[in-house]
CSV table of C-alpha atoms and ligand atoms in Angstrom, one decimal:
chain,number,residue,atom,x,y,z
Y,192,MET,CA,10.3,16.5,-31.3
Y,193,LYS,CA,8.5,13.6,-29.8
Y,194,PRO,CA,7.3,13.9,-26.1
Y,195,TYR,CA,9.7,12.3,-23.7
Y,196,ILE,CA,8.6,9.8,-21.1
Y,197,TYR,CA,10.8,8.6,-18.2
Y,198,ILE,CA,9.9,5.5,-16.3
Y,199,THR,CA,11.6,5.1,-12.9
Y,200,ARG,CA,11.8,1.3,-12.9
Y,201,LYS,CA,12.4,-1.4,-15.5
Y,202,LEU,CA,9.0,-2.5,-16.8
Y,203,PRO,CA,8.4,-5.3,-19.3
Y,204,GLU,CA,9.1,-4.2,-22.9
Y,205,ALA,CA,5.8,-5.7,-24.1
Y,206,VAL,CA,3.8,-3.5,-21.8
Y,207,ILE,CA,5.5,-0.2,-22.8
Y,208,GLU,CA,5.7,-1.0,-26.5
Y,209,VAL,CA,2.5,1.0,-27.1
Y,210,MET,CA,4.1,4.2,-25.9
Y,211,LYS,CA,7.3,3.6,-27.8
Y,212,GLN,CA,5.4,3.8,-31.1
Y,213,LYS,CA,4.5,7.4,-30.4
Y,214,TYR,CA,6.9,8.8,-27.8
Y,215,GLU,CA,10.5,8.7,-26.8
Y,216,VAL,CA,10.7,6.4,-23.8
Y,217,LYS,CA,13.5,5.8,-21.4
Y,218,MET,CA,13.5,3.5,-18.3
Y,219,TRP,CA,15.7,3.3,-15.2
Y,220,GLU,CA,17.4,0.0,-16.0
Y,221,HIS,CA,16.9,-1.7,-12.7
Y,222,GLU,CA,14.0,-3.8,-11.5
Y,223,ASP,CA,14.8,-3.7,-7.8
Y,224,ILE,CA,16.8,-0.6,-7.1
Y,225,SER,CA,15.1,2.8,-6.9
Y,226,VAL,CA,16.2,5.6,-9.2
Y,227,PRO,CA,18.6,7.9,-7.3
Y,228,LYS,CA,17.2,11.4,-6.6
Y,229,GLU,CA,19.8,13.1,-8.8
Y,230,VAL,CA,18.9,10.9,-11.8
Y,231,LEU,CA,15.2,11.5,-11.3
Y,232,TYR,CA,15.9,15.2,-11.1
Y,233,ALA,CA,17.8,15.3,-14.3
Y,234,GLU,CA,15.2,13.2,-16.1
Y,235,ALA,CA,12.3,15.4,-14.7
Y,236,GLU,CA,14.0,18.4,-16.2
Y,237,LYS,CA,13.6,16.9,-19.7
Y,238,ALA,CA,10.4,14.8,-19.3
Y,239,ASP,CA,6.9,15.5,-20.6
Y,240,ALA,CA,5.7,12.6,-18.4
Y,241,LEU,CA,7.0,10.5,-15.5
Y,242,LEU,CA,5.8,7.0,-14.7
Y,243,THR,CA,6.8,6.6,-11.0
Y,244,MET,CA,6.8,4.1,-8.2
Y,245,VAL,CA,5.7,4.6,-4.5
Y,246,SER,CA,9.4,4.6,-3.6
Y,247,ASP,CA,10.0,7.8,-5.6
Y,248,GLN,CA,9.6,11.1,-3.8
Y,249,ILE,CA,7.9,13.5,-6.3
Y,250,ASP,CA,8.4,16.6,-4.2
Y,251,GLU,CA,8.5,20.3,-4.9
Y,252,GLN,CA,12.1,20.1,-6.2
Y,253,ILE,CA,11.3,17.5,-8.8
Y,254,LEU,CA,8.1,19.2,-9.8
Y,255,THR,CA,9.9,22.5,-10.2
Y,256,ALA,CA,12.6,20.9,-12.3
Y,257,GLY,CA,9.9,19.6,-14.6
Y,258,ASN,CA,9.7,22.6,-17.0
Y,259,ARG,CA,7.9,20.5,-19.6
Y,260,LEU,CA,6.3,18.0,-17.2
Y,261,LYS,CA,2.6,17.5,-17.8
Y,262,VAL,CA,1.7,14.3,-16.0
Y,263,VAL,CA,3.0,11.9,-13.3
Y,264,ALA,CA,1.4,8.5,-13.3
Y,265,ASN,CA,2.1,6.7,-10.1
Y,266,LEU,CA,2.1,2.9,-10.1
Y,267,ALA,CA,0.0,2.7,-6.9
Y,268,VAL,CA,-3.4,3.7,-5.6
Y,269,GLY,CA,-1.6,5.6,-2.8
Y,270,PHE,CA,0.0,8.9,-3.7
Y,271,ASP,CA,1.5,10.0,-0.4
Y,272,ASN,CA,4.9,10.1,-2.1
Y,273,ILE,CA,3.8,13.0,-4.3
Y,274,ASP,CA,3.3,16.7,-3.4
Y,275,VAL,CA,-0.2,16.8,-5.1
Y,276,LYS,CA,-0.9,20.4,-4.2
Y,277,LYS,CA,2.4,21.6,-5.7
Y,278,ALA,CA,1.6,19.5,-8.8
Y,279,SER,CA,-1.7,21.3,-9.3
Y,280,ILE,CA,0.0,24.7,-9.0
Y,281,LYS,CA,2.5,23.6,-11.6
Y,282,GLY,CA,-0.2,22.2,-13.9
Y,283,VAL,CA,0.9,18.6,-13.6
Y,284,ALA,CA,-1.7,15.9,-13.7
Y,285,ILE,CA,-1.2,13.3,-11.0
Y,286,CYS,CA,-2.7,9.9,-11.7
Y,287,ASN,CA,-2.9,6.7,-9.6
Y,288,THR,CA,-4.2,3.1,-10.1
Y,289,PRO,CA,-7.3,2.6,-8.1
Y,290,ASP,CA,-9.8,-0.2,-8.8
Y,291,VAL,CA,-7.6,-2.5,-10.8
Y,292,LEU,CA,-5.8,-3.6,-7.6
Y,293,THR,CA,-8.7,-3.8,-5.2
Y,294,ASP,CA,-9.3,-7.5,-5.1
Y,295,THR,CA,-5.6,-8.5,-5.3
Y,296,THR,CA,-4.7,-6.2,-2.4
Y,297,ALA,CA,-7.7,-7.5,-0.4
Y,298,ASP,CA,-6.6,-11.1,-1.0
Y,299,LEU,CA,-3.1,-10.3,0.3
Y,300,THR,CA,-4.4,-8.5,3.3
Y,301,PHE,CA,-6.6,-11.4,4.3
Y,302,GLY,CA,-3.8,-13.8,3.5
Y,303,LEU,CA,-1.6,-11.8,5.9
Y,304,LEU,CA,-4.2,-12.0,8.6
Y,305,MET,CA,-4.5,-15.8,8.1
Y,306,ALA,CA,-0.7,-16.2,8.1
Y,307,ALA,CA,-0.4,-14.3,11.3
Y,308,ALA,CA,-3.3,-16.0,13.0
Y,309,ARG,CA,-2.4,-19.5,12.0
Y,310,ARG,CA,1.3,-19.0,12.2
Y,311,ILE,CA,1.7,-20.2,8.6
Y,312,VAL,CA,5.1,-18.7,7.9
Y,313,GLU,CA,6.6,-19.9,11.2
Y,314,ALA,CA,5.2,-23.4,10.6
Y,315,ALA,CA,6.5,-23.5,7.0
Y,316,GLU,CA,10.0,-22.5,8.2
Y,317,TYR,CA,9.8,-25.1,11.0
Y,318,VAL,CA,9.3,-27.9,8.5
Y,319,LYS,CA,12.0,-26.7,6.1
Y,320,GLU,CA,14.5,-26.3,8.9
Y,321,GLY,CA,13.9,-30.0,9.8
Y,322,LYS,CA,12.5,-29.2,13.3
Y,323,TRP,CA,9.4,-31.4,12.9
Y,324,LYS,CA,9.9,-34.4,15.1
Y,325,SER,CA,6.3,-35.7,15.6
Y,326,TRP,CA,2.7,-34.7,15.4
Y,327,SER,CA,1.8,-33.0,18.6
Y,328,PRO,CA,-1.4,-31.6,20.0
Y,329,LEU,CA,-0.5,-28.0,20.3
Y,330,LEU,CA,2.3,-27.9,17.8
Y,331,LEU,CA,2.3,-24.3,16.4
Y,332,ALA,CA,-1.2,-23.8,17.5
Y,333,GLY,CA,-2.5,-20.4,16.4
Y,334,GLN,CA,-5.8,-18.6,16.7
Y,335,ASP,CA,-9.1,-19.2,15.0
Y,336,ILE,CA,-10.2,-16.7,12.4
Y,337,HIS,CA,-13.8,-17.9,11.8
Y,338,HIS,CA,-16.5,-16.3,14.0
Y,339,LYS,CA,-14.0,-13.8,15.4
Y,340,THR,CA,-14.3,-10.0,15.2
Y,341,ILE,CA,-12.4,-8.1,12.5
Y,342,GLY,CA,-12.0,-4.3,12.8
Y,343,ILE,CA,-11.2,-2.5,9.6
Y,344,VAL,CA,-9.7,1.0,9.9
Y,345,GLY,CA,-10.2,2.7,6.5
Y,346,MET,CA,-13.2,1.4,4.7
Y,347,GLY,CA,-12.3,2.3,1.2
Y,348,LYS,CA,-12.7,-0.1,-1.7
Y,349,ILE,CA,-10.0,-2.4,-0.4
Y,350,GLY,CA,-11.5,-2.3,3.1
Y,351,GLU,CA,-14.9,-3.2,1.7
Y,352,THR,CA,-13.4,-6.1,-0.3
Y,353,VAL,CA,-11.5,-7.4,2.8
Y,354,ALA,CA,-14.9,-7.2,4.7
Y,355,LYS,CA,-16.4,-9.3,1.9
Y,356,ARG,CA,-13.7,-11.9,2.4
Y,357,ALA,CA,-14.4,-11.9,6.1
Y,358,THR,CA,-18.1,-12.7,5.6
Y,359,GLY,CA,-16.9,-16.0,4.1
Y,360,PHE,CA,-15.4,-16.8,7.5
Y,361,ASP,CA,-18.5,-15.9,9.4
Y,362,MET,CA,-16.7,-13.0,11.1
Y,363,ASN,CA,-18.3,-10.2,13.0
Y,364,ILE,CA,-17.2,-7.0,11.1
Y,365,LEU,CA,-16.6,-3.6,12.6
Y,366,TYR,CA,-15.2,-0.7,10.8
Y,367,HIS,CA,-14.1,2.9,11.3
Y,368,ASN,CA,-13.9,5.4,8.5
Y,369,ARG,CA,-14.0,9.2,7.9
Y,370,THR,CA,-17.5,8.7,6.5
Y,371,ARG,CA,-20.1,6.1,7.3
Y,372,LYS,CA,-21.2,3.8,4.5
Y,373,PRO,CA,-24.8,2.8,5.1
Y,374,ASP,CA,-25.1,0.9,1.8
Y,375,MET,CA,-22.1,-1.2,2.5
Y,376,GLU,CA,-23.3,-1.8,6.0
Y,377,GLN,CA,-26.5,-3.2,4.5
Y,378,ARG,CA,-24.7,-5.2,1.9
Y,379,ILE,CA,-22.0,-6.7,4.0
Y,380,GLY,CA,-23.3,-6.5,7.5
Y,381,ALA,CA,-20.5,-4.4,8.8
Y,382,LYS,CA,-21.0,-2.2,11.9
Y,383,TYR,CA,-19.7,1.4,12.1
Y,384,VAL,CA,-18.0,2.0,15.5
Y,385,SER,CA,-15.7,4.7,16.9
Y,386,PHE,CA,-11.9,4.1,16.5
Y,387,GLU,CA,-11.6,3.4,20.3
Y,388,GLU,CA,-14.4,0.8,20.3
Y,389,LEU,CA,-13.0,-0.9,17.2
Y,390,VAL,CA,-9.5,-1.1,18.9
Y,391,GLU,CA,-11.0,-2.5,22.1
Y,392,LYS,CA,-13.4,-5.1,20.6
Y,393,SER,CA,-11.6,-6.5,17.6
Y,394,ASP,CA,-9.6,-9.7,17.5
Y,395,PHE,CA,-8.0,-8.6,14.2
Y,396,ILE,CA,-7.4,-4.9,13.6
Y,397,VAL,CA,-6.7,-4.3,9.9
Y,398,CYS,CA,-5.3,-1.0,8.9
Y,399,LEU,CA,-6.1,0.1,5.3
Y,400,THR,CA,-6.3,3.8,5.7
Y,401,PRO,CA,-4.3,6.1,3.3
Y,402,LEU,CA,-1.4,8.0,4.7
Y,403,THR,CA,-2.5,11.6,5.3
Y,404,GLN,CA,-1.7,14.3,7.9
Y,405,GLU,CA,-4.6,12.8,10.0
Y,406,THR,CA,-3.6,9.2,9.8
Y,407,ARG,CA,0.2,9.6,10.3
Y,408,ASN,CA,1.1,7.9,13.7
Y,409,LEU,CA,-2.6,6.9,14.2
Y,410,PHE,CA,-1.6,3.7,16.0
Y,411,THR,CA,0.3,5.1,19.0
Y,412,ARG,CA,1.4,3.3,22.2
Y,413,GLU,CA,-1.9,4.1,23.9
Y,414,VAL,CA,-3.8,2.6,20.9
Y,415,PHE,CA,-1.9,-0.7,21.1
Y,416,ARG,CA,-2.5,-0.7,24.9
Y,417,GLY,CA,-6.2,-0.5,24.2
Y,418,MET,CA,-6.2,-3.7,22.2
Y,419,LYS,CA,-7.0,-7.2,23.5
Y,420,GLN,CA,-4.0,-9.2,24.6
Y,421,SER,CA,-5.0,-11.7,22.0
Y,422,ALA,CA,-5.3,-9.1,19.2
Y,423,ILE,CA,-3.5,-9.4,15.9
Y,424,PHE,CA,-2.6,-6.2,14.1
Y,425,ILE,CA,-2.4,-6.1,10.3
Y,426,ASN,CA,-1.0,-3.2,8.4
Y,427,ALA,CA,-1.4,-3.2,4.6
Y,428,SER,CA,-1.6,0.6,4.1
Y,429,ARG,CA,1.5,2.6,4.8
Y,430,GLY,CA,4.2,2.2,7.5
Y,431,PRO,CA,4.1,5.8,9.0
Y,432,VAL,CA,0.5,5.2,10.1
Y,433,ILE,CA,1.9,3.3,13.1
Y,434,ASP,CA,4.5,4.0,15.7
Y,435,GLU,CA,6.8,1.1,15.0
Y,436,GLN,CA,8.6,1.3,18.4
Y,437,ALA,CA,5.3,1.2,20.2
Y,438,LEU,CA,4.2,-1.8,18.1
Y,439,TYR,CA,7.4,-3.6,19.0
Y,440,ASP,CA,6.9,-2.9,22.7
Y,441,ALA,CA,3.3,-4.0,22.5
Y,442,LEU,CA,4.4,-7.3,20.9
Y,443,THR,CA,7.3,-8.0,23.3
Y,444,THR,CA,5.4,-7.2,26.5
Y,445,GLY,CA,2.4,-9.3,25.5
Y,446,GLU,CA,0.0,-6.3,25.1
Y,447,ILE,CA,-1.0,-7.8,21.8
Y,448,ALA,CA,-0.4,-11.3,20.3
Y,449,GLY,CA,0.9,-10.7,16.8
Y,450,ALA,CA,1.2,-8.6,13.7
Y,451,GLY,CA,1.2,-9.0,10.0
Y,452,LEU,CA,3.0,-6.2,8.2
Y,453,ASP,CA,3.2,-5.5,4.5
Y,454,VAL,CA,4.5,-2.0,4.9
Y,455,PHE,CA,7.1,-0.2,7.1
Y,456,GLU,CA,8.1,3.2,8.1
Y,457,LYS,CA,11.3,3.0,6.1
Y,458,GLU,CA,11.2,0.7,3.0
Y,459,PRO,CA,13.0,-1.5,2.4
Y,460,ILE,CA,13.1,-2.4,6.1
Y,461,ASN,CA,16.6,-3.1,7.4
Y,462,ARG,CA,17.1,-6.8,8.2
Y,463,ASP,CA,18.3,-5.8,11.7
Y,464,HIS,CA,15.1,-4.0,12.5
Y,465,PRO,CA,13.9,-5.3,15.9
Y,466,LEU,CA,10.4,-6.1,14.5
Y,467,LEU,CA,12.0,-8.8,12.2
Y,468,SER,CA,13.4,-10.6,15.2
Y,469,LEU,CA,10.0,-11.4,16.6
Y,470,PRO,CA,8.4,-14.8,15.8
Y,471,ASN,CA,4.9,-13.3,16.1
Y,472,VAL,CA,5.5,-10.9,13.3
Y,473,VAL,CA,4.8,-11.8,9.7
Y,474,ALA,CA,6.7,-9.3,7.5
Y,475,LEU,CA,6.2,-8.9,3.7
Y,476,PRO,CA,8.0,-6.5,1.3
Y,477,HIS,CA,5.0,-4.3,0.3
Y,478,ILE,CA,3.4,-6.7,-2.1
Y,479,GLY,CA,-0.2,-5.9,-1.5
Y,480,SER,CA,-1.1,-5.5,-5.2
Y,481,SER,CA,1.6,-7.8,-6.5
Y,482,SER,CA,0.1,-10.4,-8.8
Y,483,VAL,CA,1.3,-10.5,-12.4
Y,484,GLU,CA,-2.2,-9.7,-13.6
Y,485,THR,CA,-2.7,-6.8,-11.4
Y,486,ARG,CA,0.7,-5.2,-11.7
Y,487,THR,CA,0.3,-5.5,-15.5
Y,488,ALA,CA,-3.1,-3.8,-15.3
Y,489,MET,CA,-1.6,-1.1,-13.1
Y,490,MET,CA,1.2,-0.5,-15.6
Y,491,LYS,CA,-1.3,-0.3,-18.5
Y,492,LEU,CA,-3.5,2.1,-16.6
Y,493,CYS,CA,-0.5,4.4,-16.0
Y,494,ILE,CA,0.3,4.3,-19.7
Y,495,GLU,CA,-3.3,5.0,-20.6
Y,496,ASN,CA,-3.3,8.0,-18.3
Y,497,ILE,CA,0.0,9.4,-19.6
Y,498,MET,CA,-1.2,9.0,-23.2
Y,499,ALA,CA,-4.5,10.7,-22.4
Y,500,VAL,CA,-2.7,13.8,-21.0
Y,501,LEU,CA,-0.2,14.0,-23.8
Y,502,GLU,CA,-3.1,13.9,-26.2
Y,503,GLY,CA,-4.9,16.7,-24.5
Y,504,LYS,CA,-7.5,14.6,-22.7
Y,505,VAL,CA,-8.5,14.2,-19.1
Y,506,PRO,CA,-6.9,11.0,-17.7
Y,507,LYS,CA,-9.1,8.2,-16.4
Y,508,THR,CA,-7.9,8.2,-12.8
Y,509,LEU,CA,-6.9,11.7,-12.0
Y,510,VAL,CA,-5.9,12.4,-8.4
Y,511,ASN,CA,-5.8,16.3,-8.4
Y,512,LYS,CA,-9.3,17.0,-9.7
Y,513,ASP,CA,-8.4,20.8,-9.6
Y,514,TRP,CA,-5.7,20.1,-12.3
Y,515,LYS,CA,-5.7,22.6,-15.1
Y,516,PRO,CA,-3.2,22.0,-17.9
Y,517,ILE,CA,-0.7,24.8,-18.3
Y,518,VAL,CA,0.9,25.3,-21.8
Y,519,LYS,CA,4.5,24.1,-21.5
Y,520,ALA,CA,7.2,23.5,-24.0
L,507,DGY,C1,-0.5,1.1,-3.5
L,507,DGY,O1,-1.1,0.8,-4.6
L,507,DGY,O2,-0.7,2.2,-2.9
L,507,DGY,C2,0.4,0.0,-3.0
L,507,DGY,O3,0.7,0.2,-1.7
L,507,DGY,C3,1.6,0.0,-3.9
L,507,DGY,O4,1.7,-1.3,-4.3
């Protein structure tokens, strides 16, 4: 019997063809609807491998259902949707897609910063809605980006790449991270500061930290209060890193000036969510790594990882380094 691979979203046939030659492959047939939990559960019971999305919860129940499950390849660098500890206990390799998405996600993050600072989305809507009556001196005037201070929270590869983008704008770069990165400080000219100092001194606070127990709810009401009134907050990591109600209050009371958000506590965000009613919020549907080239590279990396595990090899981008394969059916 051929190993069975279940993919939780419809992916291009041309990309998955390579797996179809060797394995039995089935996909959830929708591009923009998540697989229901009960379908995922039933598929996990049969699957040797799962190719999953950030929107799928790979929890203890799914991992326990997976009697034959050997690998879960998540189409994302983040893996907060997966119970990694449980996966190791169950002998399931967890793989993610780092590196291939670094530049693309940094581009989007910096684009979001620019859109929020220069009010690009608001201005584009203004023209399309026929509101443009004449040139006027302060029409949709935003904030400068060049020579300002950017504070990056979470200086992983994407953070570093955003910092590189910032050097092109002659920005002063501050960062806060679990560990200091002296090499990067030298190369890019970024300065390590405490979280409090970063929050206080930055014109643009950019959140790129992974979602962990330590970072959940990192941006509280007090943190927003500590920012400059002119500050713009950018979140391209995960929604639960911030207290959304506190952000809303900070934006509406003028404690901060604006926000650019690619991620939300609950995704997809409800269109009635109060944050979406604010003109000083640029909201995107979690598209950080979404270029055709990068998403294709991410899919290919997931496939490579799955095939490696099914062939008895160590996958290229293994998350649970303590993984030990267990002989399963
Ligand atoms: C990631 O890679 O973690 C992104 O957030 C998913 O696109």
